[in-house]
Coordinates of C-alpha atoms in Angstrom, one line a residue:
Chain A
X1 CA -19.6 -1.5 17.5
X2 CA -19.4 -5.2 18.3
X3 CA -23.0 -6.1 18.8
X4 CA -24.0 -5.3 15.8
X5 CA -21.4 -6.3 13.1
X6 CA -22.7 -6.7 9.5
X7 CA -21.3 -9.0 6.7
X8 CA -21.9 -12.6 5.7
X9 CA -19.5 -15.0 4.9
X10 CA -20.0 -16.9 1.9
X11 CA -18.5 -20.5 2.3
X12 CA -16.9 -23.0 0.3
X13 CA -19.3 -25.5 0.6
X14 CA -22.0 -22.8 -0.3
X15 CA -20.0 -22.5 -3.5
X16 CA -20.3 -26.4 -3.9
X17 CA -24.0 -26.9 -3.9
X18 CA -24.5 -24.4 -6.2
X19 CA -26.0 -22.2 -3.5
X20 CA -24.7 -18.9 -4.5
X21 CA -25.5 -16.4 -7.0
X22 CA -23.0 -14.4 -9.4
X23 CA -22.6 -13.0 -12.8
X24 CA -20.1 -12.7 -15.3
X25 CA -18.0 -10.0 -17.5
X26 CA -15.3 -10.4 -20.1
X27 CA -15.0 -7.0 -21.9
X28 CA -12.9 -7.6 -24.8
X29 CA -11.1 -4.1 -25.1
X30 CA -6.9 -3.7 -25.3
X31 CA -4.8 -1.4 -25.8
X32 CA -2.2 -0.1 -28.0
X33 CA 0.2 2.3 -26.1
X34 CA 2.4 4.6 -27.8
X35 CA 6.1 4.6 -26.3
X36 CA 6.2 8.6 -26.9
X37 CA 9.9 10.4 -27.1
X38 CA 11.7 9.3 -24.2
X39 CA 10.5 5.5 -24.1
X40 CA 10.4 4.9 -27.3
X41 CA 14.0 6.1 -27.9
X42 CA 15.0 3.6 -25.7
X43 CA 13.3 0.7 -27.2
X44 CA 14.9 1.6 -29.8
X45 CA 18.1 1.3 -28.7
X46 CA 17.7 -2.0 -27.1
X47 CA 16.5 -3.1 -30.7
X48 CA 20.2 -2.1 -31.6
X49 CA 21.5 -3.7 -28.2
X50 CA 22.2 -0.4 -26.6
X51 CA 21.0 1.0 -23.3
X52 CA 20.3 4.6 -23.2
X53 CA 19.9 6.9 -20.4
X54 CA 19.2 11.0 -20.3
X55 CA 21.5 13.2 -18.6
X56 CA 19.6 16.1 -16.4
X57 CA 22.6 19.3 -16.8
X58 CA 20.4 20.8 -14.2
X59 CA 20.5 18.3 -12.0
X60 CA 23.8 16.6 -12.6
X61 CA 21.9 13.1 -13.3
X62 CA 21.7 10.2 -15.1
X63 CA 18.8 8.0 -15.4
X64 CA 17.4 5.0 -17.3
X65 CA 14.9 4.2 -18.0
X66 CA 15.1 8.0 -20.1
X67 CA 13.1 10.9 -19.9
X68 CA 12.9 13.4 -21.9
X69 CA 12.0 15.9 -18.8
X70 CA 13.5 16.1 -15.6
X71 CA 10.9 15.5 -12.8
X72 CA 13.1 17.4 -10.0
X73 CA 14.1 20.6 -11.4
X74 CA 10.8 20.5 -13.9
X75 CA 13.3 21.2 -17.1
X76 CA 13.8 19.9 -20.2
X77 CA 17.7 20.1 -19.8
X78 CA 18.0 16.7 -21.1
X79 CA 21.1 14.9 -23.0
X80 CA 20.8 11.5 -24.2
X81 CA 24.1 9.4 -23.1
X82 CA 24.6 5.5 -24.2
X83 CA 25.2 3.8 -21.0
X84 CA 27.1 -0.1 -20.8
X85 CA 24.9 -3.2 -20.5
X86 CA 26.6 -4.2 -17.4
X87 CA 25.1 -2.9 -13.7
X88 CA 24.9 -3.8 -10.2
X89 CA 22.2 -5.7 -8.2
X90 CA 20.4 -3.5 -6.0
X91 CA 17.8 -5.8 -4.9
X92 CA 16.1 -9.1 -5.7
X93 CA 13.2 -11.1 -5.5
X94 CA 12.9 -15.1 -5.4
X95 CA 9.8 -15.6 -6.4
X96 CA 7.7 -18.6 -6.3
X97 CA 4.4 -17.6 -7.0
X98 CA 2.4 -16.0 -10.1
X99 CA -0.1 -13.4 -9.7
X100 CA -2.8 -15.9 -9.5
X101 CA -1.6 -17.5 -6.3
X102 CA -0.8 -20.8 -8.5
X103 CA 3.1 -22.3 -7.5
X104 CA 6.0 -21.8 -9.8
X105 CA 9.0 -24.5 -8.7
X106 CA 12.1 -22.7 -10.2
X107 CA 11.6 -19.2 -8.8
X108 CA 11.2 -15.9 -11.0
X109 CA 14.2 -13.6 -9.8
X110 CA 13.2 -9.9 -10.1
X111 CA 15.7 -7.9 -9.4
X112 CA 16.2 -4.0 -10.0
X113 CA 19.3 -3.3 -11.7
X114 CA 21.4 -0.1 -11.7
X115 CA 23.0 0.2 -15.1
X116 CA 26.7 1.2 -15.1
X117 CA 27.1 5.1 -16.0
X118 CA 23.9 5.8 -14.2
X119 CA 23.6 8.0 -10.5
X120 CA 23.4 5.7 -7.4
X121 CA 20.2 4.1 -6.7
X122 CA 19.1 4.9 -9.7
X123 CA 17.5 1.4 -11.2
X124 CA 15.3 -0.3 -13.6
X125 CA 13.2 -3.4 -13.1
X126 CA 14.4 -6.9 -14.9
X127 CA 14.7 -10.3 -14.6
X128 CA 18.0 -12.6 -13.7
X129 CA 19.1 -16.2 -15.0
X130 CA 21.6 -18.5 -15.7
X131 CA 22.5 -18.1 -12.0
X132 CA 21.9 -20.2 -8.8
X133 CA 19.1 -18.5 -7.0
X134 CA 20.7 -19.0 -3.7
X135 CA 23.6 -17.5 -5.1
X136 CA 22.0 -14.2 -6.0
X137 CA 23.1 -11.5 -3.6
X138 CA 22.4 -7.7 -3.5
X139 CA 25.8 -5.8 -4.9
X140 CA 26.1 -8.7 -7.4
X141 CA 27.6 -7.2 -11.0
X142 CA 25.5 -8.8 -13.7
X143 CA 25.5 -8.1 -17.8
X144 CA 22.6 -7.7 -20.0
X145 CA 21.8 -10.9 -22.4
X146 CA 20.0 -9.6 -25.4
X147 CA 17.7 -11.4 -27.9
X148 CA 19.4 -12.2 -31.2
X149 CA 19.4 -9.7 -33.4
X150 CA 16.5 -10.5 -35.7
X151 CA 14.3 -11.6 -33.3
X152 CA 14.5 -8.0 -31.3
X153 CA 11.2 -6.0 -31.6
X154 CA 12.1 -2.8 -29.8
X155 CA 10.1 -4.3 -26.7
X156 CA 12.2 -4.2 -22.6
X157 CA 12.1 -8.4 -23.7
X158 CA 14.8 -7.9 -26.3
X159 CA 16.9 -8.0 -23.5
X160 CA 16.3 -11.7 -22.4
X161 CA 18.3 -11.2 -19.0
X162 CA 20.6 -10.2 -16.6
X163 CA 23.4 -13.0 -15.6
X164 CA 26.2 -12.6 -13.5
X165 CA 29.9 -11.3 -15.1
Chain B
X1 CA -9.3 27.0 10.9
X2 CA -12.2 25.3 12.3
X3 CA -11.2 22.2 14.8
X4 CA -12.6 19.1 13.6
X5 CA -13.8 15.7 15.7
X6 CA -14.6 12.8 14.6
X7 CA -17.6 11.9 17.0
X8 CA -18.8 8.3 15.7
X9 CA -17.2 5.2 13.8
X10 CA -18.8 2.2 12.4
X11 CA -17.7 -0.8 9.8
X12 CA -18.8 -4.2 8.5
X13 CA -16.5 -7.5 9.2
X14 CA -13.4 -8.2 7.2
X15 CA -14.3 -11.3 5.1
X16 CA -12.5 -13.2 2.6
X17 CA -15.5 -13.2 0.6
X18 CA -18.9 -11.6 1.2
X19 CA -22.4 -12.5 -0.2
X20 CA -22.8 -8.7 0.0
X21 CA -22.3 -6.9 -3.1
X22 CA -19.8 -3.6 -2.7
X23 CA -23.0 -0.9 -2.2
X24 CA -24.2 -3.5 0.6
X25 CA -21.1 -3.6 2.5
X26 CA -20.8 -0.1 2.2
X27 CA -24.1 0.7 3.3
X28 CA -23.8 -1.4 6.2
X29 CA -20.5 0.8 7.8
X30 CA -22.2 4.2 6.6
X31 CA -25.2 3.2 8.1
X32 CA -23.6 2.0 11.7
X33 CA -21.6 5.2 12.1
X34 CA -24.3 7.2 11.5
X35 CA -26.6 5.1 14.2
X36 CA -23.6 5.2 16.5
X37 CA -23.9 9.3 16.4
X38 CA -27.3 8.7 17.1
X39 CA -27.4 11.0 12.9
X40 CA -29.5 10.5 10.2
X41 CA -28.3 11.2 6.6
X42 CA -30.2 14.5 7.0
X43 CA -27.9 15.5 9.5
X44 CA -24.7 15.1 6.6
X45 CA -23.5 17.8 5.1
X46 CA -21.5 16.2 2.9
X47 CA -20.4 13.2 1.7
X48 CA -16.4 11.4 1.4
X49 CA -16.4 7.9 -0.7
X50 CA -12.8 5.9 -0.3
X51 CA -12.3 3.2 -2.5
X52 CA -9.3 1.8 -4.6
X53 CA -8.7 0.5 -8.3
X54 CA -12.1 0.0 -10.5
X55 CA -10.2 -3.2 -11.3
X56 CA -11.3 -5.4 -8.5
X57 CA -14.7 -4.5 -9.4
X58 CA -14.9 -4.8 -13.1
X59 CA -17.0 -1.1 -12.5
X60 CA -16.1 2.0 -14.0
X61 CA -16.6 5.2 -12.2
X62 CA -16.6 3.5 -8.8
X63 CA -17.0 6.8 -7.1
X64 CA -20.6 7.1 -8.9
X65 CA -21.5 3.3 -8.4
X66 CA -21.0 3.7 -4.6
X67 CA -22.6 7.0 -4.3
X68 CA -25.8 6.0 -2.8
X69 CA -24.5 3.7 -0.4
X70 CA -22.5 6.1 0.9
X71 CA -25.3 8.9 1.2
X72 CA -24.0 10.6 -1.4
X73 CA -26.9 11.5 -3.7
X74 CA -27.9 15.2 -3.5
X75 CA -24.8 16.1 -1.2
X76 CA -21.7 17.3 -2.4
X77 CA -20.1 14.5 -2.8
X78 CA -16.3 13.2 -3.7
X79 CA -14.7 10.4 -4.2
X80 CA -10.8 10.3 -3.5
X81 CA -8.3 7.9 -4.1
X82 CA -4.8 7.2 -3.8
X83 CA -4.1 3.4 -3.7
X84 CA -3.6 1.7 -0.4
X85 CA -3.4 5.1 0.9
X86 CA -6.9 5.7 0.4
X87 CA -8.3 5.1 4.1
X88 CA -6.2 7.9 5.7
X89 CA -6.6 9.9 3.0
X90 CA -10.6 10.1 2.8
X91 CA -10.5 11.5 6.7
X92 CA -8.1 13.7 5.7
X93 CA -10.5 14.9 2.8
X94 CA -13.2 15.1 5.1
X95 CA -11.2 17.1 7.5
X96 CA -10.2 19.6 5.0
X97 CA -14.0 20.0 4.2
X98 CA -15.2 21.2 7.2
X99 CA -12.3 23.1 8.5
X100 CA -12.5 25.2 5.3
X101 CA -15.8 25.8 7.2
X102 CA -18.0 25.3 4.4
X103 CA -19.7 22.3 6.2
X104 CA -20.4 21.5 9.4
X105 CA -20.6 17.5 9.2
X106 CA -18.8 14.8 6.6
X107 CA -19.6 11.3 6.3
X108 CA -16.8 9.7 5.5
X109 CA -17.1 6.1 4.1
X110 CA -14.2 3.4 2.6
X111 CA -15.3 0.3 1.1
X112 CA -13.7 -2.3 -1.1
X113 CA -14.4 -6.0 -2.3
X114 CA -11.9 -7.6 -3.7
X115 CA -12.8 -10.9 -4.4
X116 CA -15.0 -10.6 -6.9
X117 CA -11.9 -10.7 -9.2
X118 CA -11.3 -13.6 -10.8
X119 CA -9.0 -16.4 -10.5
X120 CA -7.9 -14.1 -7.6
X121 CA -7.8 -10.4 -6.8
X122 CA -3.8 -10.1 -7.4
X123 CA -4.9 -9.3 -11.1
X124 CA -6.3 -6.1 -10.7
X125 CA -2.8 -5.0 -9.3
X126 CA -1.1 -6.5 -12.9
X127 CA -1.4 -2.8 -14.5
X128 CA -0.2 -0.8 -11.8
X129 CA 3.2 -1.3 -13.2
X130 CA 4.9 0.4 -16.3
X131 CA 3.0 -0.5 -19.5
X132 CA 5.7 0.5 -21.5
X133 CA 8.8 -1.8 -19.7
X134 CA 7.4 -3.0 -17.0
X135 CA 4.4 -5.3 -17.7
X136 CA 6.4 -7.1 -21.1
X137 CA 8.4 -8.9 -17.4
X138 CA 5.4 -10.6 -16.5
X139 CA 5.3 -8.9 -12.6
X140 CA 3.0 -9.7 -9.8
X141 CA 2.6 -7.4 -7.0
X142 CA 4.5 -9.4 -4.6
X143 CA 7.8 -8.6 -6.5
X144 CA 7.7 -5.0 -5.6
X145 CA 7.4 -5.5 -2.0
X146 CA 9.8 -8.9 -1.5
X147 CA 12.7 -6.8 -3.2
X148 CA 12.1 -3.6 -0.8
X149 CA 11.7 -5.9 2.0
X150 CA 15.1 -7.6 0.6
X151 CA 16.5 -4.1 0.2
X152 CA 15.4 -3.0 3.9
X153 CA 16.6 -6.2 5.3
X154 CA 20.0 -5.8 3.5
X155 CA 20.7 -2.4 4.4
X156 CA 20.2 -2.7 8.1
X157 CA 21.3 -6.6 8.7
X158 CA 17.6 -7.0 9.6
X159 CA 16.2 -10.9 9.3
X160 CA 13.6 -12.6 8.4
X161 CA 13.0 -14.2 12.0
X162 CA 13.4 -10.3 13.6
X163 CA 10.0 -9.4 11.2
X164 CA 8.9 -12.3 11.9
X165 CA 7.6 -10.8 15.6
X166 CA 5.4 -8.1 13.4
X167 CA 3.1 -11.1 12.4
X168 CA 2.9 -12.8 15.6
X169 CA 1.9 -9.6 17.5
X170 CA -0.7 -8.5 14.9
X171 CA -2.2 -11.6 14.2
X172 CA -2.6 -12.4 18.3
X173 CA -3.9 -9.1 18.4
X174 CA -6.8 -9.6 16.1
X175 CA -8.2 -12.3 17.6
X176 CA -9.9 -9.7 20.0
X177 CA -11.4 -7.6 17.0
X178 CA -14.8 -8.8 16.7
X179 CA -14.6 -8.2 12.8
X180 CA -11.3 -9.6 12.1
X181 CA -10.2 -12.3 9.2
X182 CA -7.1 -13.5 9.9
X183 CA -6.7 -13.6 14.1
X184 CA -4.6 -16.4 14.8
X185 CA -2.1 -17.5 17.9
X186 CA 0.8 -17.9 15.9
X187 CA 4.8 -18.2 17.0
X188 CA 8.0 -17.3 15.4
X189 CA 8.5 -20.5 14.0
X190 CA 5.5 -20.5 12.6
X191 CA 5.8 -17.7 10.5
X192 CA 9.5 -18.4 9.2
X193 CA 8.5 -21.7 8.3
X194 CA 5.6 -20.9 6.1
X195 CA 5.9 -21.0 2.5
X196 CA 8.0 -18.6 1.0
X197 CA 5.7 -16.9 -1.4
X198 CA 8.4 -14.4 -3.3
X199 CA 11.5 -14.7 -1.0
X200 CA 12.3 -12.8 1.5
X201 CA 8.0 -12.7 1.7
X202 CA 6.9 -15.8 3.7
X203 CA 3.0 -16.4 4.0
X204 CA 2.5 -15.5 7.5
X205 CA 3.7 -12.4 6.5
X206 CA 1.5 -11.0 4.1
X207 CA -2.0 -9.7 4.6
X208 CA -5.3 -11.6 2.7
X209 CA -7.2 -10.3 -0.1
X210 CA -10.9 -8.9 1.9
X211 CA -14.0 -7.7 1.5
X212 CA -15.4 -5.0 3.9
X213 CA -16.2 -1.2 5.0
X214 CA -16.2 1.5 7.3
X215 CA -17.2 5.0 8.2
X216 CA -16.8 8.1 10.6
X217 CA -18.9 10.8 11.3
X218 CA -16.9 14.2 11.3
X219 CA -18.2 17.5 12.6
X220 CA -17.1 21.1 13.6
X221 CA -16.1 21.8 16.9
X222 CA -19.4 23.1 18.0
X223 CA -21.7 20.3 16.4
X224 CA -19.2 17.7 17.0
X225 CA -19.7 18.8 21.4
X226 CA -23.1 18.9 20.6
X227 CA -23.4 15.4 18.9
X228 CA -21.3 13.5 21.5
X229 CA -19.6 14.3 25.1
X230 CA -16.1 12.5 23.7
X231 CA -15.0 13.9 20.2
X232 CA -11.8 12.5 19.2
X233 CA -10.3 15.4 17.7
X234 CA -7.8 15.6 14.4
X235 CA -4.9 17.3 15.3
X236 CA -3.0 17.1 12.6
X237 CA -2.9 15.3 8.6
X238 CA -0.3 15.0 6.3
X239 CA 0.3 13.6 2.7
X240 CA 3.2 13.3 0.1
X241 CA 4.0 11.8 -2.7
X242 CA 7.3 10.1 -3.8
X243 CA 8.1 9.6 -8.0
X244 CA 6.8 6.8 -9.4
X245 CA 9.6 5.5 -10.8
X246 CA 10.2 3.3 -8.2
X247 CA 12.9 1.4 -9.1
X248 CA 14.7 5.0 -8.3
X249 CA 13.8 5.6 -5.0
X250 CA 15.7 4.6 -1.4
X251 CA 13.5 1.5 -1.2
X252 CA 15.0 0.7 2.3
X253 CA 13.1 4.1 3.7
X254 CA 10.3 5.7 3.3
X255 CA 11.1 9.5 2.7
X256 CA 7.5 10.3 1.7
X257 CA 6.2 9.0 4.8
X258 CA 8.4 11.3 6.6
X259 CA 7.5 14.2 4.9
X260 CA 4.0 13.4 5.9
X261 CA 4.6 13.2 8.9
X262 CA 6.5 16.1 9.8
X263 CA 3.2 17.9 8.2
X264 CA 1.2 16.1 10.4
X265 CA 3.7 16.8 13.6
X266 CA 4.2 20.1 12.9
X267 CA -0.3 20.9 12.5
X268 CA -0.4 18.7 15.8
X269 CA 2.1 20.4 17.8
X270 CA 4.1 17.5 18.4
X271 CA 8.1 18.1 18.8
X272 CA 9.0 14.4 20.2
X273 CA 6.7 12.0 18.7
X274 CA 8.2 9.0 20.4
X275 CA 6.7 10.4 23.5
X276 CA 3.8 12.1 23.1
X277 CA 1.9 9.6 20.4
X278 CA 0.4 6.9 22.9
X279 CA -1.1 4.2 20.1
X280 CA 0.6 3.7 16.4
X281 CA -1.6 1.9 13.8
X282 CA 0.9 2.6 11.0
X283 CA 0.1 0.5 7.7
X284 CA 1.0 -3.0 7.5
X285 CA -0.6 -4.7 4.3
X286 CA 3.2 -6.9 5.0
X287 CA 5.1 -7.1 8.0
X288 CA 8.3 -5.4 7.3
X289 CA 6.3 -2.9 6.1
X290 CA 5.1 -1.6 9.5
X291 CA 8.8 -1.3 11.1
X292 CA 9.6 0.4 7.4
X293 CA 6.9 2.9 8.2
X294 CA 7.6 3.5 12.1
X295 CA 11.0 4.6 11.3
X296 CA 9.6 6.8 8.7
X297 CA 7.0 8.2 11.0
X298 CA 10.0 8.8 13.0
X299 CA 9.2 6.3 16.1
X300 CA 11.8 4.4 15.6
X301 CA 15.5 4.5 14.4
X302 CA 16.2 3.8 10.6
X303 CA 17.0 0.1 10.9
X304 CA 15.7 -0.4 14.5
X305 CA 12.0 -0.8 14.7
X306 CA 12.3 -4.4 14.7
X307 CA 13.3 -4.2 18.6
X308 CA 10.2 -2.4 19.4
X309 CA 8.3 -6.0 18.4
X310 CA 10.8 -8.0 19.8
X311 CA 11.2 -6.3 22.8
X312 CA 7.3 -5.7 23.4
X313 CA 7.1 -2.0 23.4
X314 CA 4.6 -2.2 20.6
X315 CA 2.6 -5.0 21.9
X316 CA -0.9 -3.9 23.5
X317 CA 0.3 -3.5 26.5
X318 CA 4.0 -1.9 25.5
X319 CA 5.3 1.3 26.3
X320 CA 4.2 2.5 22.6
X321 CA 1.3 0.1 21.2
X322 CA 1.8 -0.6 17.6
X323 CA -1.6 -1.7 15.4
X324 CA -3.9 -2.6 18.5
X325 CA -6.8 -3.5 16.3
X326 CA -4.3 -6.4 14.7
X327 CA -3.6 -4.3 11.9
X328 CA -4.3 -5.8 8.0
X329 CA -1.9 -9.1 9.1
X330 CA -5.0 -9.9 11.2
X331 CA -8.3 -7.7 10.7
X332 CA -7.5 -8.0 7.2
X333 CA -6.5 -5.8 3.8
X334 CA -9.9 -4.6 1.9
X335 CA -7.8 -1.9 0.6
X336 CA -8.9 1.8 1.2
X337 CA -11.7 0.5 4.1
X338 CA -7.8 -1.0 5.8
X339 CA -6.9 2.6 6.1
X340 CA -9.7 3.9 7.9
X341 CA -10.1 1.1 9.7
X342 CA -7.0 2.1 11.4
X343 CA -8.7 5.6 12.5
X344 CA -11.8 3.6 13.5
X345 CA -9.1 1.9 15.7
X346 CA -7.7 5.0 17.2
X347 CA -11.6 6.7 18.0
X348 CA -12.4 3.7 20.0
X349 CA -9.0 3.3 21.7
X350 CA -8.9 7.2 23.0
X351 CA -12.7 6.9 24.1
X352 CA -12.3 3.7 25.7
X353 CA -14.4 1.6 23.9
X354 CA -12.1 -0.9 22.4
X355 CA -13.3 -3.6 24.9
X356 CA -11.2 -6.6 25.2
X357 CA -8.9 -4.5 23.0
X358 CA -8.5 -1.7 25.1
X359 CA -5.0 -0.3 25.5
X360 CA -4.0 0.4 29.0
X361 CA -2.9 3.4 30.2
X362 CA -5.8 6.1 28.8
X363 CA -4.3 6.5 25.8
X364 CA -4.2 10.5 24.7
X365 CA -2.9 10.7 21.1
X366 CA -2.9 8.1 18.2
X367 CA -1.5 8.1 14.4
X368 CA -3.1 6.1 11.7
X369 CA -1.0 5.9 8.5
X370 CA -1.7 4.0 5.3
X371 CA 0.4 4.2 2.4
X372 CA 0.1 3.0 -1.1
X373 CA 0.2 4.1 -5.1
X374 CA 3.0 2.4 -6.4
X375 CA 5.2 2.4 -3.0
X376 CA 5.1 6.4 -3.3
X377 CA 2.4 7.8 -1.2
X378 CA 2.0 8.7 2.3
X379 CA -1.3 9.8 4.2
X380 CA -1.0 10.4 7.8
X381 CA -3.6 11.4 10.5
X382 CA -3.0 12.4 14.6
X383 CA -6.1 12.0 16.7
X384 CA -6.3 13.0 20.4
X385 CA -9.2 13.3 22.9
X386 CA -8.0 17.1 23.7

């Protein structure tokens, strides 16, 4: 394999005397995504500044973000239960980058969230503020901070946050 | 079932980026297995294309795009994909092609180029996540992997420093691959004081965006002993997939990499894998997630992989060698070709060609593993020389 390795670097300075040859594309298509039955339930409820979850009676499980089938036992033994707006930290993310590689100074904290009344482990991805980032620790109880109430649009932003309680 | 070798391996370098366009590169690693088998493309049955999101390309119906450079056209040809799983899971493909014994020979071929995504090639990952509730957050990929890394790190009192060792060994490792990216002499230090790009992720411990290929040759039993005196033969291949709600899974182990390798185990034969696979290359796009992936291959204790790097029983010259080649940390991370650059790893190690590489010992048996989707698939491939 080694005598014979194929490829060609292309260099920076190649790139700064014009030396190299590309194309461009910018196809203008987007999307509009229905949120369906199970989804769109739930945006609907944050809209109203409730979290929902569904219930598996197969199963004996409680999830959020809801759906309106049960993936394990393949049933549509679903009930809809309201769940609190508080959870627990199950893990977290400082981040100081964004997806372009440019430098961010205060970091994005990600964090996945298990929402009280939920099965263990059992989380949905969102963001945390008005908290220290050093001070941000798996196991931490946190609340949700929602949009005002005219300015919700049934969107997973209508909940601004999570901050600690 | 018919036995299966692979009986010749080729690729391209890893490079940041190429002046090759994708069909070039993949060309170029089809084209050097096949010369290394001493084949030409009349000697293919048929055909196995690896490659991962249309998004780094900008180019719809990859598959069909890639075809020719792959030797696809007027074959029965495929194109498979399942994230960064991609490059265990095209061998595994080919694999099940000719031991269905409808073909005696696959080409098997895994490109990707990345960087012709612009301002950088972390945008093609932006819709992997949830359109509905996920993407409104604004996440990049490295949020996913920082908060299982957190998550693994947490549940076992693993630190930073201890995964640390993964990028010092792999990146040492690479600077004997002669197509590596990323081969660097690199300490401890180093890599803990690099910038933290989404904590606990530090820079040293992430793999680069690439652009490269590579291929195998498969054949039958009988045409793979007539093509070459060393076949390195699959013993066993496994997959499984995990739910892709993520955010409801274990994230601090891998349970679908488990289950697919107990299907590979149990196809191979193998009842104590800690002692009877010689040479690991097990997927490590980050460096926690090669320990998170030997203990779900089940070489190492849930929470204890860390030791092996520490301790040196996964450098070259350990007790159990873990990514020889310098895994993605230092050959580099074009997606699906990472993969099967892995099982290109393993053929030369078992037939003693890895040169400067070479693993002491006459290695027997090797396991590639890649992984990939959203966090939720596992592809996993034994190889031994008997």
């Amino acid at each position: 394999m080694h005598k014979d390795l194929r490829g060609t670097h292309l260099s920076k300075k190649a790139f700064d005397n014009n030396e190299i040859s590309t194309t461009l594309g910018d196809p203008h298509a987007y999307y509009e995504w229905d949120t369906g039955m199970g989804i769109g339930r739930f945006l609907q409820g944050l809209k109203e500044g409730r979290i929902w979850g569904t219930h598996c009676d197969t199963c004996k499980r409680t999830v959020t973000p809801p759906r309106v089938f049960c993936e394990l036992c393949f049933s549509k033994n679903i009930t809809w239960r309201e769940l609190k707006t508080t959870g627990t930290v199950n893990t977290f993310s400082l981040c100081y980058v964004n997806w372009d590689a440019t430098l961010i100074k205060e970091p994005h904290i990600s964090a996945v969230i298990e929402v009280d009344g939920t099965s263990p482990r059992v989380g949905f991805l969102h963001l945390l503020n008005e908290v220290d980032p050093q001070k941000v620790c798996i196991g931490m109880k946190v609340e949700a901070v929602f949009k005002d109430e005219k300015e919700r649009m049934g969107d997973i932003t209508d909940i601004k946050y999570w901050r600690p309680l | 079932m018919s036995k299966v070798g692979i009986v010749s391996a080729g690729m391209t370098k890893f490079i940041r980026r190429a002046q090759e366009t994708p069909k070039e590169l993949a060309f170029e690693a089809a084209k050097a297995a096949l010369d290394a088998a001493g084949m030409t493309l009349d000697d293919i049955d048929c055909v196995i294309h690896g490659t991962a999101p249309e998004a780094f390309d900008g180019i719809h119906m990859k598959g069909e795009y890639l075809s020719d450079a792959s030797g696809g056209w007027n074959k029965p040809y495929i194109r498979c994909y399942v994230g960064g799983g991609t490059g265990v899971f095209a061998p595994i493909h080919g694999w099940l092609h000719i031991a269905s014994g409808m073909f005696e020979t696959a080409l098997v071929v895994c490109e990707e180029k990345m960087s012709s995504c612009q301002p950088h090639p972390q945008g093609a990952f932006l819709t992997i996540f949830d359109n509905l509730i996920e993407r409104p957050l604004k996440p990049n990929l490295l949020w996913i992997f920082a908060m299982e890394m957190n998550r693994y790190m947490n549940t076992y009192g693993i630190s930073v420093r201890d995964i640390a060792h993964v990028s010092v060994k792999n990146k040492a490792n690479a600077l004997l691959h002669p197509a590596a990216q990323l081969g660097a002499e690199v300490t401890v230090d180093d890599v803990v004081n690099s910038p933290i790009m989404a904590w606990p992720v530090h820079r040293l411990m992430v793999s680069p965006p690439s652009d490269g290929a590579c291929a195998v040759v498969l054949a039958s039993e009988k045409k793979a002993k007539k093509i070459t005196n060393k076949p390195v033969w699959i013993k066993g291949v496994g997959w499984n997939l995990d739910t892709s709600y993520w955010t409801n899974r274990d994230l601090a182990y891998p349970e679908y990499v488990e289950k697919a390798a107990r299907m590979a185990y149990d196809m191979a034969g193998i009842r104590e894998p800690r002692k009877e696979i010689n040479i690991v290359e097990p997927y490590d796009p980050f460096a926690y997630k090669e320990l998170h992936h030997l203990e779900g291959l089940l070489l190492a204790d849930r929470g204890k992989a860390p030791e092996l790097a520490i301790q040196g029983i996964s450098a070259r010259t350990g007790n159990m060698p873990v990514c020889p080649s310098g895994g993605l940390l230092g050959v580099g991370n074009p997606i699906a070709a990472a993969g099967l650059m892995k099982v290109c790893e393993l053929f030369w190690q078992l037939r003693e060609e890895a040169g400067a590489r070479q693993v002491p010992g006459l290695p027997k048996t090797g396991l590639a593993q890649a992984w990939g989707d959203l966090m939720q698939v596992g592809t996993v491939i034994v190889v031994g020389r008997d």
